[in-house]
Coordinates of C-alpha atoms in Angstrom, one line a residue:
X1 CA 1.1 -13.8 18.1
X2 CA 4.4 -13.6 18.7
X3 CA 6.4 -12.9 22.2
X4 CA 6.5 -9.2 21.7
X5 CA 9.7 -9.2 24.0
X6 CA 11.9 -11.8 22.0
X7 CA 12.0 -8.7 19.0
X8 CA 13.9 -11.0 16.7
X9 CA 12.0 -14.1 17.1
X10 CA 12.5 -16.2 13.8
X11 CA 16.1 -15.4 13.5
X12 CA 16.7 -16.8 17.4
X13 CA 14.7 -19.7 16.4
X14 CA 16.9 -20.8 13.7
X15 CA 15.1 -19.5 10.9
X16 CA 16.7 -17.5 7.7
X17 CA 19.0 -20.7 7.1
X18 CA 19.5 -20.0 3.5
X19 CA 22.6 -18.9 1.9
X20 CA 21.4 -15.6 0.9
X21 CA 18.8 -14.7 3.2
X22 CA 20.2 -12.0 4.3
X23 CA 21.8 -9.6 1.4
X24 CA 22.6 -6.1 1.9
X25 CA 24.2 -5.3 -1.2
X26 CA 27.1 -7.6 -2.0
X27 CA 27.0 -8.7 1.5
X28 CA 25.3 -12.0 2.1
X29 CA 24.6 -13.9 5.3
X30 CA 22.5 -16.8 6.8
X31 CA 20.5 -16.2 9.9
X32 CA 23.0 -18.4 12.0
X33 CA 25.9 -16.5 10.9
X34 CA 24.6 -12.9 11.4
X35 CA 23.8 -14.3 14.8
X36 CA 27.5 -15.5 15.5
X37 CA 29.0 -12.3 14.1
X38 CA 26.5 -10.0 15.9
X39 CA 27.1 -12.0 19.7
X40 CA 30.7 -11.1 19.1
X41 CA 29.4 -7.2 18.7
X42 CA 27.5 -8.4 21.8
X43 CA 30.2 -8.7 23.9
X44 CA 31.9 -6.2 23.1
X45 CA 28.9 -3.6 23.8
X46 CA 28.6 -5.4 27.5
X47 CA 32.6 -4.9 28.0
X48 CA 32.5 -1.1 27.2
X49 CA 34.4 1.4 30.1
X50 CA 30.8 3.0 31.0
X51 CA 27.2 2.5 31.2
X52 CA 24.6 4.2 28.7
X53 CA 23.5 3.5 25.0
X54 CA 25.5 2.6 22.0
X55 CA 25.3 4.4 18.9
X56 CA 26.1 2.9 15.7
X57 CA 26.9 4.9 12.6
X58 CA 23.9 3.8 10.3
X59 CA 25.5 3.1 6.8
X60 CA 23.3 0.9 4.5
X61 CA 25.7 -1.9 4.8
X62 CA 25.6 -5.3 6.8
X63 CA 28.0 -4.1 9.1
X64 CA 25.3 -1.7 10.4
X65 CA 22.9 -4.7 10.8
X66 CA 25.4 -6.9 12.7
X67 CA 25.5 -4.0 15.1
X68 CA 21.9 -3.0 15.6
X69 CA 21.4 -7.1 16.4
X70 CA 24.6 -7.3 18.6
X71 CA 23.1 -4.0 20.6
X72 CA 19.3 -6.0 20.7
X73 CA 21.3 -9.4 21.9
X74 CA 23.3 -7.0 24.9
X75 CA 19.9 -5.3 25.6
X76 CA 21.5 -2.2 25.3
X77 CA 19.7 0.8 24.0
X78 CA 21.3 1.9 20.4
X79 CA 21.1 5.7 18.9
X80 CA 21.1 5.1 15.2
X81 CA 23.4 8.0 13.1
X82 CA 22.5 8.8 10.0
X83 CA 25.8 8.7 7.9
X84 CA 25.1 12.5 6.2
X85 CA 24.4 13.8 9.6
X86 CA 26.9 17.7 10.1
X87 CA 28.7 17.9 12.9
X88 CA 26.9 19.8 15.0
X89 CA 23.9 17.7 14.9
X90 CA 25.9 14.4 15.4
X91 CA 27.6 16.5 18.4
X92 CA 23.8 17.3 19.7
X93 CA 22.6 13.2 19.4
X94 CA 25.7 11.9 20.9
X95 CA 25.4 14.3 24.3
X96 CA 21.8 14.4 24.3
X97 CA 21.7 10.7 24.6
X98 CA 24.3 9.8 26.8
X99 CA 25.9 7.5 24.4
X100 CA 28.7 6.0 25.8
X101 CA 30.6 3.3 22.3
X102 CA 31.2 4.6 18.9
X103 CA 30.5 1.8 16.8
X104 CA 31.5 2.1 13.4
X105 CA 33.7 4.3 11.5
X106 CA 34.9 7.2 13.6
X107 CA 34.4 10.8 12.4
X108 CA 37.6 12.9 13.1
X109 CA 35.6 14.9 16.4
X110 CA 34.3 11.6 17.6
X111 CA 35.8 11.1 21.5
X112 CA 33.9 7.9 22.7
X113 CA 35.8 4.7 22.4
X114 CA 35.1 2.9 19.1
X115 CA 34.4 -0.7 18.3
X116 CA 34.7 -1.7 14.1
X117 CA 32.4 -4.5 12.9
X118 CA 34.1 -7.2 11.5
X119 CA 31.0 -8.9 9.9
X120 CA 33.0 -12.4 9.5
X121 CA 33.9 -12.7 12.9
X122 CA 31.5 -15.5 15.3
X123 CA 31.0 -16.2 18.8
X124 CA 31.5 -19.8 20.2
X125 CA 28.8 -18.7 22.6
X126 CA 25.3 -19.4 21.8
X127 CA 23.4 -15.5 21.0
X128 CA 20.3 -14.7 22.7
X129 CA 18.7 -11.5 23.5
X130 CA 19.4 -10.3 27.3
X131 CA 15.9 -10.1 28.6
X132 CA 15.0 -5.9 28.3
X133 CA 11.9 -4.2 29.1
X134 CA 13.4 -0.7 28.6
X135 CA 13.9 1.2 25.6
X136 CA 15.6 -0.8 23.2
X137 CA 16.2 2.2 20.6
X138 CA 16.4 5.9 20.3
X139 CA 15.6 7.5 17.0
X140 CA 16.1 11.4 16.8
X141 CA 13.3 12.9 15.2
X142 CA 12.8 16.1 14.5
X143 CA 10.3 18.4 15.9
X144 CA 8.5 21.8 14.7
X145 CA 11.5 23.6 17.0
X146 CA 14.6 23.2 17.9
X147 CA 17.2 20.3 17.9
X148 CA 16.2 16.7 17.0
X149 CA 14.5 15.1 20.5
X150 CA 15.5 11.1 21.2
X151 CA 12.5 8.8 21.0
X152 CA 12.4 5.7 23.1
X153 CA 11.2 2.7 21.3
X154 CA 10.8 -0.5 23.5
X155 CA 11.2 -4.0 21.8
X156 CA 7.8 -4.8 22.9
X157 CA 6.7 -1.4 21.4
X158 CA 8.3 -3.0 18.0
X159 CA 6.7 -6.3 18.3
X160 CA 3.6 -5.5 18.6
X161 CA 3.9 -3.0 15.7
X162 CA 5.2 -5.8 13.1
X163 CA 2.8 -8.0 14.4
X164 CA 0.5 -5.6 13.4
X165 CA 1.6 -5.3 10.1
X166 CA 2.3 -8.9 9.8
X167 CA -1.4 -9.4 9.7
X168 CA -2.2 -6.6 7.7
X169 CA 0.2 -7.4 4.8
X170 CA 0.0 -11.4 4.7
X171 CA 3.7 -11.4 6.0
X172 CA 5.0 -14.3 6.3
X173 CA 8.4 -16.7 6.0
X174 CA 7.6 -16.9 2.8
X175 CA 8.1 -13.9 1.1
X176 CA 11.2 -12.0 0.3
X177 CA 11.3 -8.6 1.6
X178 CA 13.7 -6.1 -0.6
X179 CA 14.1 -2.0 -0.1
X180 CA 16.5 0.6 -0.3
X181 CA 15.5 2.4 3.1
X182 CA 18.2 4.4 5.3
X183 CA 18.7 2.1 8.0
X184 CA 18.2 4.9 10.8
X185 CA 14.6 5.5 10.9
X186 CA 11.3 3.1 11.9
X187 CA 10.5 2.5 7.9
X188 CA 13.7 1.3 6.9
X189 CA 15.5 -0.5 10.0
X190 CA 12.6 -1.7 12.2
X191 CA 10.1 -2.5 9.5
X192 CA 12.8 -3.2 7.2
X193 CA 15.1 -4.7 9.1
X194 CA 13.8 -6.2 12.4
X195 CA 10.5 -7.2 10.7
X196 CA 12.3 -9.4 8.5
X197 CA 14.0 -10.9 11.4
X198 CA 11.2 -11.0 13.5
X199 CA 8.9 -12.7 10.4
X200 CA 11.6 -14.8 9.2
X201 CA 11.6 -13.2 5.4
X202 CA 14.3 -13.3 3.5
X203 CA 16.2 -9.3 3.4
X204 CA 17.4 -7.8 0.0
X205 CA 19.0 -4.3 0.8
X206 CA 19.0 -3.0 -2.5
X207 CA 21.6 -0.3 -1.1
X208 CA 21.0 3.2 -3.4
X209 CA 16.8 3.2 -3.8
X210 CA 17.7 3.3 -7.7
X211 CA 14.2 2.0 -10.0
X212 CA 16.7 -0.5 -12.0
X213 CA 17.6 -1.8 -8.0
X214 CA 14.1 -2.7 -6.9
X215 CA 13.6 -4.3 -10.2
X216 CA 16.9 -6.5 -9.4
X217 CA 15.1 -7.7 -6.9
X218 CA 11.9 -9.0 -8.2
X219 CA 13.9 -10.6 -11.2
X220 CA 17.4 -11.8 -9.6
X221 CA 16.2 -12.4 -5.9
X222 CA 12.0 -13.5 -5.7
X223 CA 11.5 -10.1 -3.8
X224 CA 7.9 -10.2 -2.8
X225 CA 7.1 -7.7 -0.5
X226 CA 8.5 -4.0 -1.8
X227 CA 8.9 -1.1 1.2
X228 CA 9.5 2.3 -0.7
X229 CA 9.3 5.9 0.0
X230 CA 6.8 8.3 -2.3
X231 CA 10.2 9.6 -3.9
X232 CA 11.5 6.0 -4.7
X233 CA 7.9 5.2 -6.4
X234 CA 7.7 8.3 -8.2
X235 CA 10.9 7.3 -9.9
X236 CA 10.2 3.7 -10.5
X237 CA 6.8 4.9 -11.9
X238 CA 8.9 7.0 -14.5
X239 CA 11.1 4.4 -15.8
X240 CA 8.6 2.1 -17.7
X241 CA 11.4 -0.8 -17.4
X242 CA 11.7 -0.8 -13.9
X243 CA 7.7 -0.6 -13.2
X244 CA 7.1 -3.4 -16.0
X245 CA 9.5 -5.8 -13.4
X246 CA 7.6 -5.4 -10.1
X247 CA 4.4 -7.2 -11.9
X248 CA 5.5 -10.3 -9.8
X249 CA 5.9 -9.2 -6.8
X250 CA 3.3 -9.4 -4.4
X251 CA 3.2 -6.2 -2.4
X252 CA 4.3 -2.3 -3.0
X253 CA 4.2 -0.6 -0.2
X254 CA 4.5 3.3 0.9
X255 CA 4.8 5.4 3.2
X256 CA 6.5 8.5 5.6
X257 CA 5.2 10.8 3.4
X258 CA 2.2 11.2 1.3
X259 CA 2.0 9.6 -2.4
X260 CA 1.3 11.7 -5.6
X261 CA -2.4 10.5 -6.7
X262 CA -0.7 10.4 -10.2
X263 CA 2.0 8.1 -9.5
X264 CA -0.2 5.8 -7.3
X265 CA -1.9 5.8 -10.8
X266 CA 0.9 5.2 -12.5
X267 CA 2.1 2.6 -10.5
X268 CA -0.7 0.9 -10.8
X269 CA -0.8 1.0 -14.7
X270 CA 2.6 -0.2 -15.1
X271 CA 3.7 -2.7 -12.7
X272 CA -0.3 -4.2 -12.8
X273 CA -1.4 -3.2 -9.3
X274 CA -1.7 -0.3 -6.4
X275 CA 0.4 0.4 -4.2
X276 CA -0.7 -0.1 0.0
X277 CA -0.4 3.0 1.6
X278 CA 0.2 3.4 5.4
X279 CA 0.4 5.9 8.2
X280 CA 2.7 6.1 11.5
X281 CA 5.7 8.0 13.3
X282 CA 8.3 7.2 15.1
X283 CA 6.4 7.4 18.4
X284 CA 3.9 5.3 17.2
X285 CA 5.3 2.4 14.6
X286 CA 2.6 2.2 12.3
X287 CA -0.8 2.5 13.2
X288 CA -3.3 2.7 10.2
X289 CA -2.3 0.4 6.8
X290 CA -4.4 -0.6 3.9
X291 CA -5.0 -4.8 4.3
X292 CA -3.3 -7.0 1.5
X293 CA -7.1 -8.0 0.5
X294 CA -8.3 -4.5 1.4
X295 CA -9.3 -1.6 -1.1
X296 CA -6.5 0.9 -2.6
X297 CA -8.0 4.3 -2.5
X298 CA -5.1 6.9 -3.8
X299 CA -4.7 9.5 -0.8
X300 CA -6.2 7.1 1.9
X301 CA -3.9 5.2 4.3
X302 CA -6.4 2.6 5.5
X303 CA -7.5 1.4 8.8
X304 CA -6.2 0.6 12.1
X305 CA -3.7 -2.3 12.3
X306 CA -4.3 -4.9 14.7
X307 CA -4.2 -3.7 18.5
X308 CA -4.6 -0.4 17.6
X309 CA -7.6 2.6 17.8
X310 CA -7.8 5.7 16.3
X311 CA -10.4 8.9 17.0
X312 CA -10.2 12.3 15.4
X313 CA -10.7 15.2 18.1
X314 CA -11.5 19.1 17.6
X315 CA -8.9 21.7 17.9
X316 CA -10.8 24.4 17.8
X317 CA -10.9 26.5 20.7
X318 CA -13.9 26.5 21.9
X319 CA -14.3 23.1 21.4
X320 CA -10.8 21.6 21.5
X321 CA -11.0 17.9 22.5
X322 CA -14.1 17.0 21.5
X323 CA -14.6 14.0 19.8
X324 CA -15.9 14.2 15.9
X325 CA -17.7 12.2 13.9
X326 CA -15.9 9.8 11.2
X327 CA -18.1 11.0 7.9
X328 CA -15.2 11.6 5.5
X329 CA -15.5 15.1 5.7
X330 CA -14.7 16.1 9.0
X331 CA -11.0 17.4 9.7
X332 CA -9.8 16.6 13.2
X333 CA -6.5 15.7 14.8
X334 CA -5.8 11.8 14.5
X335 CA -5.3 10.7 17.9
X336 CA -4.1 6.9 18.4
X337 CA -3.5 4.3 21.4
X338 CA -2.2 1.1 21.5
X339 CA 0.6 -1.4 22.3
X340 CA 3.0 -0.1 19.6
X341 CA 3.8 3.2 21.3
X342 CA 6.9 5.0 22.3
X343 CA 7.8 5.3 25.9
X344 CA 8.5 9.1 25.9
X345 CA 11.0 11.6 24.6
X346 CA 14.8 11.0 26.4
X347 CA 15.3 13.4 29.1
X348 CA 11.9 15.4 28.2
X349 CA 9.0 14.6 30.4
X350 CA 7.4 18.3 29.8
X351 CA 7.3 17.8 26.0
X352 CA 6.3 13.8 26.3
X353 CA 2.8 15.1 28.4
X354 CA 2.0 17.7 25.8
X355 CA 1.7 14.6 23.5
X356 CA -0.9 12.7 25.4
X357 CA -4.6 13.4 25.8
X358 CA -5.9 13.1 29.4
X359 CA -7.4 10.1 28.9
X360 CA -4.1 8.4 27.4
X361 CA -4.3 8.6 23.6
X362 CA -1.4 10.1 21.8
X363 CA -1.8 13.5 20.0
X364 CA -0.2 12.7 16.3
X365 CA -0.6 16.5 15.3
X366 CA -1.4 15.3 12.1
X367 CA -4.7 16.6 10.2
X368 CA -7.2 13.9 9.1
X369 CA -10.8 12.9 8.2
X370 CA -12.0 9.3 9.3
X371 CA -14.8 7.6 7.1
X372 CA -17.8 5.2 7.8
X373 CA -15.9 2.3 7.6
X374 CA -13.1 2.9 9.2
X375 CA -10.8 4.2 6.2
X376 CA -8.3 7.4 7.2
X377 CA -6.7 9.9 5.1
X378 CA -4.4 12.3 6.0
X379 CA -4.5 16.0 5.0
X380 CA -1.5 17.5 6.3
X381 CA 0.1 18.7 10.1
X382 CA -1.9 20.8 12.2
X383 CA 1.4 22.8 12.0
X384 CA 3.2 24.2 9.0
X385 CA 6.8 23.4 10.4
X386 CA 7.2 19.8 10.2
X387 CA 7.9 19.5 6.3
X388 CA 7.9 15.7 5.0
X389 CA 10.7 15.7 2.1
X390 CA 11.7 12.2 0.2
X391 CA 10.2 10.2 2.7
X392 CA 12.1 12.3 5.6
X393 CA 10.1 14.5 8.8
X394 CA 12.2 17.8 9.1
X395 CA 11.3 20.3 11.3
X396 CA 11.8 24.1 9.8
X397 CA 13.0 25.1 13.3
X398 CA 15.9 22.8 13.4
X399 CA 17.3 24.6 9.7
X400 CA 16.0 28.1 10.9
X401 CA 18.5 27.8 13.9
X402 CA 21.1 26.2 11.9
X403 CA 20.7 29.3 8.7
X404 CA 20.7 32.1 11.7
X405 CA 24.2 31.2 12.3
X406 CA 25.6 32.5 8.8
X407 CA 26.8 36.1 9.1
X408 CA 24.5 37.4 5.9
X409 CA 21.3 36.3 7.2
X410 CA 19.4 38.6 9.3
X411 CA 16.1 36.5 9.5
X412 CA 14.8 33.3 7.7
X413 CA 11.5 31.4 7.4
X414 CA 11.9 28.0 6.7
X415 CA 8.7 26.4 4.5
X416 CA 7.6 22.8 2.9
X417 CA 6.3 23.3 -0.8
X418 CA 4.8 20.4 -2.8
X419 CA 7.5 18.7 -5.2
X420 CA 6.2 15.9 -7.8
X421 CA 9.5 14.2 -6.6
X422 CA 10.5 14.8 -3.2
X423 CA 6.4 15.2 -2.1
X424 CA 7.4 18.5 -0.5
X425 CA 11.1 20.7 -1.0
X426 CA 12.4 23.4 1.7
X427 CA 12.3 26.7 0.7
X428 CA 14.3 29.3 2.9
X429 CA 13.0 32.5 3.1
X430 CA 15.6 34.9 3.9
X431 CA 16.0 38.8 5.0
X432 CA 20.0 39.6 4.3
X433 CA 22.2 41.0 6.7
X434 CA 23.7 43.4 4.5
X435 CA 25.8 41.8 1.0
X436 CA 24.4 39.4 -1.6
X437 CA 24.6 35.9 -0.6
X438 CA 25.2 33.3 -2.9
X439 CA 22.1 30.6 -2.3
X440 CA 24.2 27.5 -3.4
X441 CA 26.7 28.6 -0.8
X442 CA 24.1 29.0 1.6
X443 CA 22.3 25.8 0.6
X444 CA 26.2 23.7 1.7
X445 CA 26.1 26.1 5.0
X446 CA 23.1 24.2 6.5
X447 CA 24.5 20.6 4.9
X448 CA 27.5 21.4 6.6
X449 CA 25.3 21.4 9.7
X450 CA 22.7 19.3 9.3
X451 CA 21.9 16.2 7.6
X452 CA 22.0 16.4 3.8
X453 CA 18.4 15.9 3.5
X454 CA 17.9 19.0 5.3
X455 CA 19.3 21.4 3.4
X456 CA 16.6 24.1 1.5
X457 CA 16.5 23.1 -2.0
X458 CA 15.8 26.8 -2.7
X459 CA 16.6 29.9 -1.2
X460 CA 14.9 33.0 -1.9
X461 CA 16.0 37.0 -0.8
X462 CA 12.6 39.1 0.1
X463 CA 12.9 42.1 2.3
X464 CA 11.0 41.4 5.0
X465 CA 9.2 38.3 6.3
X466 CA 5.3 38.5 6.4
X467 CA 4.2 39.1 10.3
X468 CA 0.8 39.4 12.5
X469 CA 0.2 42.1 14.9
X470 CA 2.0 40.0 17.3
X471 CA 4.9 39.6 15.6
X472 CA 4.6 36.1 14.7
X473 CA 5.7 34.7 11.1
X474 CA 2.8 34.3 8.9
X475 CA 4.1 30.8 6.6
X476 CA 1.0 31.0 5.2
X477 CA 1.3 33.9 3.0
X478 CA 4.8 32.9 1.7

């Protein structure tokens, strides 16, 4: 195992000497030389007029992975921005956490001082990482209400997830890791970034998560080990070509949403095996995976990964909390503990202790049955408001608030509803104010807002949203 607190631990070593073992898109990079240009970054970050975290506009590109390891080496905490993120939410993640560099391009309404990454720039000095035991990163996830909260990942946190996963996958310097994964959440820059790092695989960023990309890959680069998202497979599985040149490679893997039995069957058809299928958040990195050498169930996620232990618990009233048997059948809410967990929401101690059982397992809120030997599947959120959309977690508060604010809307409820492609699209529900709307007008109004990804994919007009005696929306019936 690893030193859980040296996060990058086969690219410090030396490792990832090869010419392209780093490619993200045209970019290519040794380990040494993302090192040199990233210490530059480094110092820069450690120079900066204030104290707090850096955030770094998250663009697939190398650039954005010469900062994230420049921000690691200063053992700084860095805010990860999605590049589609609206104004206002940029505006909330920015304030909320106390970011005090711009790194990356600057967005006209952008008043922090801004460092560019030059990504052929190096440091003289020798890079190490600045011994940290804080959080390392804050990822803004969104909740069933209100705006995105900041979640505090520690590098030890990370470690010991990809250690995890290391053993559960057969990871090794020896395979070649490719995705197309934003670079702002735990699937796409910790596992897909920092794993690789940490491992000492070779990294193909594939940029755009196009079917006729991955397969680039397998045939141009060795890629080994494939990280994808339930939308990405479900278009790989519909383009015979593409499917028919992941037979080499050793691993598909998915997750952040659930995948389609049918295209898990189809997947496995056409490229010759099944896909693993995992479970985690970004509180918890990822907790449950199906094993290399373990069975592929479609609609089952696997078991625990190493250091970590699940339990389902009631929450029914009378007897919330109790603990339930794992038969298969049972639903309960997956509860997990173990080294790979977050240190708390930023600035939020009231909402981080709602998340946490008395006796110090995490409350996932997600719905699932548990069976004899060990196997989890997941049947949905104990809540309908957190929708899971191409591989995203959007919470139907967040575009509620952000569709309020247009002068024809009176009220809206926001809903998830299953999509062969996307595994579940937004629908907006919404009472008029008085005049016709136009819904792709509406539709820009939140992507104005919010990130793109957010925006409802449909927006329907009813009269009057379905309510209990209480007053309370009833998603259920709509």
């Amino acid at each position: 195992m690893m030193d859980a607190m040296t996060l990058l631990a086969a690219l410090l070593e030396g490792g990832l000497d090869d010419p392209e073992a780093i490619r993200v898109g045209d970019t290519t990079m040794t380990g040494p030389e993302l090192l040199g240009a990233a210490a530059v970054v480094a110092d820069q970050i450690t120079e900066r007029p204030s104290e707090g975290p850096v955030a770094v506009l998250a663009e697939p590109t190398a650039r954005t992975v010469v900062a994230m390891v420049g921000a690691l080496l200063a053992g700084v905490p860095v805010v990860p921005v999605p590049p589609d993120v609206g104004a206002g939410e940029r505006a909330h993640v920015l304030a909320d956490s106390g970011a005090s560099l711009w790194i990356g391009e600057r967005p006209p309404e952008i008043s922090l001082p801004v460092r560019k990454v030059d990504v052929r720039q190096r440091s003289g000095d020798p890079a190490r990482e600045t011994p940290h035991d804080g959080p390392a990163l804050v990822l803004y996830t969104s909740g069933t209400t209100g705006a995105p909260k900041g979640v505090l990942l520690s590098k030890a946190a990370m470690g010991a997830g990809l250690d995890g996963l290391a053993d559960a996958w057969d990871w090794t310097a020896d395979d070649t890791l490719a995705h197309g994964l934003p670079l702002f959440h735990v699937h796409g820059l910790v596992l897909g970034v920092f794993g690789a790092l940490r491992i000492g695989s070779k990294l193909v960023h594939v940029g755009r998560p196009k079917p006729a990309h991955y397969a680039a890959a397998v045939r141009d680069h060795g890629a080994s080990l494939l990280f994808g998202v339930p939308t990405i497979w479900s278009r790989v599985a519909a383009d015979p070509d593409a499917a028919a040149a992941l037979r080499p490679a050793r691993l598909l893997v998915s997750g952040s949403a659930p995948l389609p039995v049918s295209v898990f069957e189809q997947l496995r058809e056409r490229t010759g095996q099944a896909p693993v299928e995992r479970y985690g958040m970004s509180e918890t990195m990822i907790t449950v995976s199906v094993r290399a050498d373990g069975e592929r169930r479609p609609g089952w996620v696997g078991v625990p990964v190493a250091g970590f232990e699940t339990r389902l618990a009631s929450t029914d009233e009378e007897t919330e909390g109790e603990l339930l048997r794992h038969d298969g059948e049972t639903i309960g809410e997956l509860q997990v503990r173990g080294p790979g967990l977050f240190d708390g929401y930023l600035g939020r101690p009231e909402a981080t202790a709602e998340t946490w059982t008395a006796d110090g397992w995490f409350r996932t809120g997600d719905a699932a049955v548990i069976d004899e030997g060990g196997y989890h599947r997941i049947v949905g959120r104990r809540s309908v408001d957190l929708i899971k959309t191409g591989g995203y977690r959007v919470g139907a508060g967040e575009i509620e608030t952000a569709l309020l604010e247009h002068a024809g809307i009176s009220e809206v409820a926001v809903v998830g509803e299953p999509d062969d492609d996307l595994g579940q699209r937004i629908v907006a529900h919404v009472v008029l104010a008085g005049d016709p709307v136009d819904p792709d007008e509406v539709i820009a109004f939140v992507a104005d807002r919010l990130s793109a990804h957010k925006r409802p994919r449909e927006v329907r007009v009813v009269d009057a949203l379905p309510r209990n005696a209480m007053g309370k929306v009833q998603k259920a019936r709509l």
